[in-house]
Amino acid sequence: MQSTEFWPFVLYTGIVLALVAAILGLSYILGQRHRERATGEPFESGVVPVGFARLRFSAKFYLVAVLFVIFDMEAVFIFAWAVAFRETGWIGYGGALAFIAILVVALIYEWRVGALDWQPQGRKKRTSRGL
């Protein structure tokens, strides 16, 4: 790559960095500084906060978030396959079927391990098998 093709990127990067530095510098110079007690407190729409804001969440919330991201990315791959369906032919179709089969196996595994169960083990509903 020649330097004549690269200089617009360098110029753009320099302008962006200079603009960011100018904005941060001006906000530091022109900005107000408050030392009141209420400055460091969170603003909750005019309601005085009570208690501690950092609550502990169950790991299930994070597990659901991770599963969502994983299956969402898999949906992106399936969409990309659908867009290129005509170009990939039967080989692409077989690859997509294998991919979907792996997804189904992973979903069944997560279901059996209990990753999708939200109720504690003692509170699960009784099944129709006489339990």
PDB file of C-alpha atoms in Angstrom:
ATOM      1  CA  MET A   1       0.000   0.000   0.000  1.00  0.00           C
ATOM      2  CA  GLN A   2       1.375   3.393  -0.945  1.00  0.00           C
ATOM      3  CA  SER A   3       1.459   6.351   1.410  1.00  0.00           C
ATOM      4  CA  THR A   4      -0.765   8.340  -0.978  1.00  0.00           C
ATOM      5  CA  GLU A   5      -3.613   5.906  -0.281  1.00  0.00           C
ATOM      6  CA  PHE A   6      -3.072   5.950   3.466  1.00  0.00           C
ATOM      7  CA  TRP A   7      -2.887   9.676   4.239  1.00  0.00           C
ATOM      8  CA  PRO A   8      -6.680  10.343   4.314  1.00  0.00           C
ATOM      9  CA  PHE A   9      -7.056   7.815   7.122  1.00  0.00           C
ATOM     10  CA  VAL A  10      -4.189   9.372   9.077  1.00  0.00           C
ATOM     11  CA  LEU A  11      -5.656  12.842   8.539  1.00  0.00           C
ATOM     12  CA  TYR A  12      -9.119  11.703   9.635  1.00  0.00           C
ATOM     13  CA  THR A  13      -7.708  10.011  12.753  1.00  0.00           C
ATOM     14  CA  GLY A  14      -5.743  13.157  13.625  1.00  0.00           C
ATOM     15  CA  ILE A  15      -8.806  15.385  13.216  1.00  0.00           C
ATOM     16  CA  VAL A  16     -10.935  13.085  15.366  1.00  0.00           C
ATOM     17  CA  LEU A  17      -8.312  12.925  18.134  1.00  0.00           C
ATOM     18  CA  ALA A  18      -7.851  16.724  18.037  1.00  0.00           C
ATOM     19  CA  LEU A  19     -11.615  17.247  18.233  1.00  0.00           C
ATOM     20  CA  VAL A  20     -11.948  14.856  21.192  1.00  0.00           C
ATOM     21  CA  ALA A  21      -9.036  16.558  22.984  1.00  0.00           C
ATOM     22  CA  ALA A  22     -10.547  19.997  22.314  1.00  0.00           C
ATOM     23  CA  ILE A  23     -13.967  18.994  23.637  1.00  0.00           C
ATOM     24  CA  LEU A  24     -12.515  17.395  26.772  1.00  0.00           C
ATOM     25  CA  GLY A  25     -10.203  20.356  27.366  1.00  0.00           C
ATOM     26  CA  LEU A  26     -12.971  22.928  26.944  1.00  0.00           C
ATOM     27  CA  SER A  27     -15.310  21.032  29.251  1.00  0.00           C
ATOM     28  CA  TYR A  28     -12.565  20.905  31.876  1.00  0.00           C
ATOM     29  CA  ILE A  29     -11.767  24.615  31.548  1.00  0.00           C
ATOM     30  CA  LEU A  30     -15.320  25.939  31.216  1.00  0.00           C
ATOM     31  CA  GLY A  31     -17.130  23.372  33.352  1.00  0.00           C
ATOM     32  CA  GLN A  32     -18.501  24.110  36.791  1.00  0.00           C
ATOM     33  CA  ARG A  33     -17.113  22.436  39.860  1.00  0.00           C
ATOM     34  CA  HIS A  34     -19.502  21.659  42.673  1.00  0.00           C
ATOM     35  CA  ARG A  35     -18.439  20.575  46.117  1.00  0.00           C
ATOM     36  CA  GLU A  36     -21.901  20.101  47.689  1.00  0.00           C
ATOM     37  CA  ARG A  37     -22.854  16.895  49.462  1.00  0.00           C
ATOM     38  CA  ALA A  38     -25.579  16.049  46.930  1.00  0.00           C
ATOM     39  CA  THR A  39     -23.202  16.287  43.958  1.00  0.00           C
ATOM     40  CA  GLY A  40     -21.933  12.750  44.348  1.00  0.00           C
ATOM     41  CA  GLU A  41     -25.364  11.195  44.934  1.00  0.00           C
ATOM     42  CA  PRO A  42     -27.282   9.587  42.069  1.00  0.00           C
ATOM     43  CA  PHE A  43     -30.250  11.507  40.706  1.00  0.00           C
ATOM     44  CA  GLU A  44     -33.415   9.408  40.681  1.00  0.00           C
ATOM     45  CA  SER A  45     -35.985  11.740  39.079  1.00  0.00           C
ATOM     46  CA  GLY A  46     -36.203  13.891  42.184  1.00  0.00           C
ATOM     47  CA  VAL A  47     -36.724  10.970  44.579  1.00  0.00           C
ATOM     48  CA  VAL A  48     -34.234  10.724  47.393  1.00  0.00           C
ATOM     49  CA  PRO A  49     -32.415   7.371  47.071  1.00  0.00           C
ATOM     50  CA  VAL A  50     -32.829   4.931  49.942  1.00  0.00           C
ATOM     51  CA  GLY A  51     -30.535   2.003  50.599  1.00  0.00           C
ATOM     52  CA  PHE A  52     -27.726   0.581  48.555  1.00  0.00           C
ATOM     53  CA  ALA A  53     -28.133   0.468  44.772  1.00  0.00           C
ATOM     54  CA  ARG A  54     -25.895  -2.523  44.157  1.00  0.00           C
ATOM     55  CA  LEU A  55     -28.081  -5.584  44.456  1.00  0.00           C
ATOM     56  CA  ARG A  56     -26.876  -9.126  43.985  1.00  0.00           C
ATOM     57  CA  PHE A  57     -28.468 -10.893  41.067  1.00  0.00           C
ATOM     58  CA  SER A  58     -28.716 -14.608  40.669  1.00  0.00           C
ATOM     59  CA  ALA A  59     -26.266 -16.190  38.251  1.00  0.00           C
ATOM     60  CA  LYS A  60     -29.299 -17.291  36.217  1.00  0.00           C
ATOM     61  CA  PHE A  61     -29.644 -13.736  34.873  1.00  0.00           C
ATOM     62  CA  TYR A  62     -26.096 -13.798  33.549  1.00  0.00           C
ATOM     63  CA  LEU A  63     -26.576 -17.309  32.178  1.00  0.00           C
ATOM     64  CA  VAL A  64     -29.673 -16.205  30.273  1.00  0.00           C
ATOM     65  CA  ALA A  65     -27.770 -13.197  28.935  1.00  0.00           C
ATOM     66  CA  VAL A  66     -24.914 -15.392  27.704  1.00  0.00           C
ATOM     67  CA  LEU A  67     -27.336 -17.888  26.136  1.00  0.00           C
ATOM     68  CA  PHE A  68     -29.152 -15.019  24.436  1.00  0.00           C
ATOM     69  CA  VAL A  69     -25.926 -13.673  22.942  1.00  0.00           C
ATOM     70  CA  ILE A  70     -24.877 -17.135  21.773  1.00  0.00           C
ATOM     71  CA  PHE A  71     -28.188 -17.946  20.110  1.00  0.00           C
ATOM     72  CA  ASP A  72     -28.442 -14.427  18.696  1.00  0.00           C
ATOM     73  CA  MET A  73     -25.059 -14.804  16.992  1.00  0.00           C
ATOM     74  CA  GLU A  74     -26.170 -18.151  15.641  1.00  0.00           C
ATOM     75  CA  ALA A  75     -29.229 -16.443  14.165  1.00  0.00           C
ATOM     76  CA  VAL A  76     -26.879 -14.011  12.413  1.00  0.00           C
ATOM     77  CA  PHE A  77     -25.005 -16.933  10.838  1.00  0.00           C
ATOM     78  CA  ILE A  78     -28.252 -18.533   9.687  1.00  0.00           C
ATOM     79  CA  PHE A  79     -29.363 -15.205   8.201  1.00  0.00           C
ATOM     80  CA  ALA A  80     -26.064 -14.899   6.334  1.00  0.00           C
ATOM     81  CA  TRP A  81     -26.592 -18.410   4.963  1.00  0.00           C
ATOM     82  CA  ALA A  82     -30.134 -17.477   3.883  1.00  0.00           C
ATOM     83  CA  VAL A  83     -28.822 -14.452   1.996  1.00  0.00           C
ATOM     84  CA  ALA A  84     -26.241 -16.560   0.136  1.00  0.00           C
ATOM     85  CA  PHE A  85     -28.583 -19.534  -0.332  1.00  0.00           C
ATOM     86  CA  ARG A  86     -28.377 -19.679  -4.144  1.00  0.00           C
ATOM     87  CA  GLU A  87     -24.587 -19.368  -4.252  1.00  0.00           C
ATOM     88  CA  THR A  88     -23.894 -22.070  -1.668  1.00  0.00           C
ATOM     89  CA  GLY A  89     -26.044 -24.776  -3.226  1.00  0.00           C
ATOM     90  CA  TRP A  90     -26.473 -28.212  -1.646  1.00  0.00           C
ATOM     91  CA  ILE A  91     -23.147 -28.014   0.195  1.00  0.00           C
ATOM     92  CA  GLY A  92     -24.285 -24.848   1.938  1.00  0.00           C
ATOM     93  CA  TYR A  93     -27.649 -26.459   2.669  1.00  0.00           C
ATOM     94  CA  GLY A  94     -25.942 -29.436   4.278  1.00  0.00           C
ATOM     95  CA  GLY A  95     -23.702 -27.140   6.281  1.00  0.00           C
ATOM     96  CA  ALA A  96     -26.701 -25.163   7.498  1.00  0.00           C
ATOM     97  CA  LEU A  97     -28.503 -28.371   8.479  1.00  0.00           C
ATOM     98  CA  ALA A  98     -25.443 -29.532  10.411  1.00  0.00           C
ATOM     99  CA  PHE A  99     -25.212 -26.128  12.094  1.00  0.00           C
ATOM    100  CA  ILE A 100     -28.894 -26.216  13.086  1.00  0.00           C
ATOM    101  CA  ALA A 101     -28.493 -29.809  14.344  1.00  0.00           C
ATOM    102  CA  ILE A 102     -25.629 -28.668  16.586  1.00  0.00           C
ATOM    103  CA  LEU A 103     -27.856 -25.853  17.875  1.00  0.00           C
ATOM    104  CA  VAL A 104     -30.645 -28.296  18.677  1.00  0.00           C
ATOM    105  CA  VAL A 105     -28.248 -30.647  20.471  1.00  0.00           C
ATOM    106  CA  ALA A 106     -26.864 -27.705  22.495  1.00  0.00           C
ATOM    107  CA  LEU A 107     -30.378 -26.547  23.386  1.00  0.00           C
ATOM    108  CA  ILE A 108     -31.388 -30.043  24.506  1.00  0.00           C
ATOM    109  CA  TYR A 109     -28.209 -30.286  26.588  1.00  0.00           C
ATOM    110  CA  GLU A 110     -28.883 -26.927  28.267  1.00  0.00           C
ATOM    111  CA  TRP A 111     -32.463 -27.965  28.927  1.00  0.00           C
ATOM    112  CA  ARG A 112     -31.434 -31.292  30.519  1.00  0.00           C
ATOM    113  CA  VAL A 113     -28.723 -29.728  32.675  1.00  0.00           C
ATOM    114  CA  GLY A 114     -31.284 -27.266  34.018  1.00  0.00           C
ATOM    115  CA  ALA A 115     -29.809 -24.108  32.554  1.00  0.00           C
ATOM    116  CA  LEU A 116     -33.267 -22.992  31.458  1.00  0.00           C
ATOM    117  CA  ASP A 117     -35.030 -23.780  34.763  1.00  0.00           C
ATOM    118  CA  TRP A 118     -35.845 -20.748  36.876  1.00  0.00           C
ATOM    119  CA  GLN A 119     -37.594 -22.395  39.795  1.00  0.00           C
ATOM    120  CA  PRO A 120     -35.616 -23.887  42.650  1.00  0.00           C
ATOM    121  CA  GLN A 121     -35.586 -27.679  42.745  1.00  0.00           C
ATOM    122  CA  GLY A 122     -37.946 -27.843  45.755  1.00  0.00           C
ATOM    123  CA  ARG A 123     -40.638 -25.642  44.192  1.00  0.00           C
ATOM    124  CA  LYS A 124     -41.020 -27.321  40.801  1.00  0.00           C
ATOM    125  CA  LYS A 125     -44.540 -28.217  39.770  1.00  0.00           C
ATOM    126  CA  ARG A 126     -45.486 -31.841  40.016  1.00  0.00           C
ATOM    127  CA  THR A 127     -45.658 -33.638  36.699  1.00  0.00           C
ATOM    128  CA  SER A 128     -48.584 -35.707  35.475  1.00  0.00           C
ATOM    129  CA  ARG A 129     -46.650 -38.933  36.151  1.00  0.00           C
ATOM    130  CA  GLY A 130     -48.231 -39.239  39.557  1.00  0.00           C
ATOM    131  CA  LEU A 131     -45.529 -37.400  41.500  1.00  0.00           C
TER     132      LEU A 131
END
